[in-house]
PDB file of C-alpha atoms and ligand atoms in Angstrom:
ATOM      1  CA  MET U   1      16.110   5.356  -0.203  1.00 91.00           C
ATOM      2  CA  PRO U   2      12.903   3.741   1.119  1.00 94.00           C
ATOM      3  CA  THR U   3      12.801  -0.041   0.955  1.00 95.00           C
ATOM      4  CA  ILE U   4       9.353  -1.545   0.542  1.00 96.00           C
ATOM      5  CA  ARG U   5       8.887  -5.140   1.631  1.00 96.00           C
ATOM      6  CA  PHE U   6       5.817  -6.607  -0.074  1.00 97.00           C
ATOM      7  CA  HIS U   7       3.868  -9.475   1.449  1.00 97.00           C
ATOM      8  CA  SER U   8       0.967 -11.500   0.091  1.00 95.00           C
ATOM      9  CA  ALA U   9      -2.418 -11.543   1.832  1.00 94.00           C
ATOM     10  CA  ASP U  10      -1.384 -14.581   3.901  1.00 93.00           C
ATOM     11  CA  GLY U  11       1.657 -12.682   5.180  1.00 94.00           C
ATOM     12  CA  ALA U  12       4.260 -14.498   3.100  1.00 96.00           C
ATOM     13  CA  PHE U  13       7.173 -12.292   2.086  1.00 97.00           C
ATOM     14  CA  GLN U  14       7.167 -11.651  -1.671  1.00 96.00           C
ATOM     15  CA  GLN U  15       9.912  -9.170  -2.505  1.00 97.00           C
ATOM     16  CA  ALA U  16      11.836  -6.096  -1.347  1.00 98.00           C
ATOM     17  CA  VAL U  17      11.965  -3.072  -3.631  1.00 97.00           C
ATOM     18  CA  ASP U  18      13.951   0.142  -3.323  1.00 97.00           C
ATOM     19  CA  ALA U  19      11.712   3.114  -4.090  1.00 97.00           C
ATOM     20  CA  ALA U  20      12.795   6.510  -5.335  1.00 97.00           C
ATOM     21  CA  PRO U  21      12.166   9.198  -2.699  1.00 95.00           C
ATOM     22  CA  GLY U  22       8.992  11.052  -3.574  1.00 95.00           C
ATOM     23  CA  SER U  23       7.463   8.154  -5.442  1.00 97.00           C
ATOM     24  CA  ARG U  24       3.937   6.974  -4.723  1.00 98.00           C
ATOM     25  CA  LEU U  25       3.438   3.592  -3.095  1.00 98.00           C
ATOM     26  CA  LEU U  26       0.778   2.567  -5.641  1.00 98.00           C
ATOM     27  CA  ASP U  27       3.169   3.232  -8.533  1.00 98.00           C
ATOM     28  CA  VAL U  28       5.985   1.296  -6.853  1.00 98.00           C
ATOM     29  CA  ALA U  29       3.652  -1.623  -6.142  1.00 98.00           C
ATOM     30  CA  GLN U  30       2.292  -1.778  -9.675  1.00 97.00           C
ATOM     31  CA  ALA U  31       5.759  -1.478 -11.217  1.00 97.00           C
ATOM     32  CA  SER U  32       6.793  -4.404  -9.009  1.00 97.00           C
ATOM     33  CA  GLY U  33       3.935  -6.596 -10.214  1.00 96.00           C
ATOM     34  CA  GLN U  34       1.887  -6.423  -7.034  1.00 96.00           C
ATOM     35  CA  PRO U  35      -1.845  -7.123  -7.521  1.00 94.00           C
ATOM     36  CA  LEU U  36      -3.189  -3.634  -6.875  1.00 94.00           C
ATOM     37  CA  GLU U  37      -5.643  -2.429  -9.471  1.00 93.00           C
ATOM     38  CA  GLY U  38      -5.759   1.251  -8.519  1.00 94.00           C
ATOM     39  CA  SER U  39      -8.604   1.757 -10.947  1.00 94.00           C
ATOM     40  CA  CYS U  40      -9.319   5.415 -10.138  1.00 95.00           C
ATOM     41  CA  GLU U  41      -5.602   6.266 -10.411  1.00 93.00           C
ATOM     42  CA  GLY U  42      -5.501   8.090  -7.102  1.00 94.00           C
ATOM     43  CA  ALA U  43      -8.761  10.025  -7.171  1.00 95.00           C
ATOM     44  CA  MET U  44      -9.842   8.218  -3.956  1.00 94.00           C
ATOM     45  CA  ALA U  45     -12.917   6.806  -5.637  1.00 94.00           C
ATOM     46  CA  CYS U  46     -12.311   3.044  -5.635  1.00 93.00           C
ATOM     47  CA  SER U  47     -10.259   1.578  -2.706  1.00 93.00           C
ATOM     48  CA  THR U  48      -8.730  -1.004  -5.085  1.00 94.00           C
ATOM     49  CA  CYS U  49      -5.319   0.172  -3.877  1.00 96.00           C
ATOM     50  CA  HIS U  50      -6.048  -0.897  -0.279  1.00 97.00           C
ATOM     51  CA  VAL U  51      -2.989  -2.246   1.555  1.00 97.00           C
ATOM     52  CA  LEU U  52      -2.053  -3.071   5.136  1.00 97.00           C
ATOM     53  CA  ILE U  53       1.040  -1.234   6.308  1.00 96.00           C
ATOM     54  CA  SER U  54       3.309  -2.103   9.216  1.00 91.00           C
ATOM     55  CA  GLY U  55       6.991  -2.051  10.046  1.00 81.00           C
ATOM     56  CA  ALA U  56       9.372   0.222  11.864  1.00 77.00           C
ATOM     57  CA  ASP U  57       8.575   3.315   9.855  1.00 84.00           C
ATOM     58  CA  ALA U  58       4.802   2.945   9.475  1.00 87.00           C
ATOM     59  CA  GLY U  59       4.388   5.555  12.201  1.00 89.00           C
ATOM     60  CA  ARG U  60       6.340   8.084  10.149  1.00 90.00           C
ATOM     61  CA  LEU U  61       3.642   8.229   7.499  1.00 94.00           C
ATOM     62  CA  PRO U  62       1.283  11.169   7.697  1.00 93.00           C
ATOM     63  CA  PRO U  63      -2.071  10.003   9.074  1.00 94.00           C
ATOM     64  CA  PRO U  64      -4.871   9.333   6.584  1.00 96.00           C
ATOM     65  CA  THR U  65      -7.124  12.220   5.722  1.00 97.00           C
ATOM     66  CA  GLU U  66     -10.819  12.044   6.515  1.00 96.00           C
ATOM     67  CA  GLU U  67     -11.471  11.435   2.821  1.00 96.00           C
ATOM     68  CA  GLU U  68      -9.072   8.458   2.828  1.00 97.00           C
ATOM     69  CA  GLU U  69     -10.680   7.090   6.007  1.00 96.00           C
ATOM     70  CA  ASP U  70     -14.100   7.345   4.374  1.00 95.00           C
ATOM     71  CA  MET U  71     -12.934   5.393   1.330  1.00 95.00           C
ATOM     72  CA  LEU U  72     -11.305   2.729   3.529  1.00 95.00           C
ATOM     73  CA  ASP U  73     -14.756   2.069   5.001  1.00 93.00           C
ATOM     74  CA  PHE U  74     -15.548   0.389   1.670  1.00 91.00           C
ATOM     75  CA  ALA U  75     -12.376  -1.719   1.578  1.00 92.00           C
ATOM     76  CA  VAL U  76     -12.685  -5.466   2.209  1.00 89.00           C
ATOM     77  CA  GLY U  77     -10.749  -6.616   5.262  1.00 90.00           C
ATOM     78  CA  ALA U  78      -9.825  -3.125   6.431  1.00 93.00           C
ATOM     79  CA  THR U  79      -7.993  -2.857   9.747  1.00 93.00           C
ATOM     80  CA  ARG U  80      -6.303  -0.105  11.752  1.00 92.00           C
ATOM     81  CA  SER U  81      -3.220  -0.537   9.559  1.00 94.00           C
ATOM     82  CA  SER U  82      -5.150  -0.082   6.309  1.00 96.00           C
ATOM     83  CA  ARG U  83      -4.146   2.659   3.906  1.00 97.00           C
ATOM     84  CA  LEU U  84      -4.764   3.587   0.302  1.00 97.00           C
ATOM     85  CA  ALA U  85      -1.501   3.066  -1.561  1.00 98.00           C
ATOM     86  CA  CYS U  86      -2.341   5.928  -3.917  1.00 98.00           C
ATOM     87  CA  GLN U  87      -2.141   8.334  -0.995  1.00 97.00           C
ATOM     88  CA  ILE U  88       1.268   7.252   0.329  1.00 97.00           C
ATOM     89  CA  GLN U  89       4.247   9.323  -0.732  1.00 96.00           C
ATOM     90  CA  LEU U  90       7.542   7.609   0.035  1.00 96.00           C
ATOM     91  CA  THR U  91       9.809  10.239   1.511  1.00 93.00           C
ATOM     92  CA  THR U  92      13.375  10.038   2.786  1.00 92.00           C
ATOM     93  CA  ASP U  93      11.923   9.790   6.326  1.00 91.00           C
ATOM     94  CA  ILE U  94      10.954   6.241   5.447  1.00 93.00           C
ATOM     95  CA  ASP U  95      13.657   3.599   5.633  1.00 93.00           C
ATOM     96  CA  THR U  96      11.564   0.417   5.550  1.00 94.00           C
ATOM     97  CA  LEU U  97       7.855  -0.295   5.164  1.00 95.00           C
ATOM     98  CA  ASP U  98       6.128  -3.654   5.231  1.00 96.00           C
ATOM     99  CA  VAL U  99       3.165  -3.684   2.861  1.00 97.00           C
ATOM    100  CA  ARG U 100       0.718  -6.593   2.857  1.00 97.00           C
ATOM    101  CA  MET U 101      -1.979  -7.207   0.313  1.00 96.00           C
ATOM    102  CA  PRO U 102      -5.435  -7.301   1.905  1.00 93.00           C
ATOM    103  CA  PRO U 103      -7.556 -10.464   2.181  1.00 87.00           C
ATOM    104  CA  GLY U 104      -9.405 -11.262  -1.017  1.00 77.00           C
ATOM    105  CA  VAL U 105      -6.798  -9.907  -3.406  1.00 69.00           C
ATOM    106  CA  ILE U 106      -6.284 -12.328  -6.249  1.00 56.00           C
ATOM    107  CA  ASP U 107      -2.932 -12.100  -7.939  1.00 54.00           C
ATOM    108  CA  MET U 108      -3.720 -12.980 -11.564  1.00 50.00           C
ATOM    109  CA  SER U 109      -0.076 -12.677 -12.571  1.00 49.00           C
ATOM    110  CA  ARG U 110       1.084 -15.484 -10.266  1.00 50.00           C
ATOM    111  CA  LYS U 111      -1.250 -18.284 -11.384  1.00 45.00           C
TER     112      LYS U 111
HETATM  113 FE1  FES D   1      -8.549   4.434  -6.264  1.00 71.44          FE
HETATM  114 FE2  FES D   1      -6.443   4.616  -4.612  1.00 71.44          FE
HETATM  115  S1  FES D   1      -6.433   4.153  -6.711  1.00 71.44           S
HETATM  116  S2  FES D   1      -8.541   4.954  -4.170  1.00 71.44           S
END
């Protein structure tokens, strides 16, 4: 079962969550209270699900499509490790992923 380790924008560890194989990273993040809006619900029209992914199994993820790369061009603070969480399916190939919120994300639930 994939374990997702969420980190805030400053890199501080927030929580570790076990994700059901086949689940979508955006859904796991939102269900865990992470501050990802995901306003287009996966239609790749908003980039409000932008995250920075690292960790041992980051390289096991399929590379972003050209469409995802184009949308990441609009994301604030995008880097080479940027992905759209709505496009990440968590398969059994993934053991652990580190997922950091991008700079500028304001977590309204943790005030
Ligand atoms: Fe809009 Fe991912 S939810 S691009």
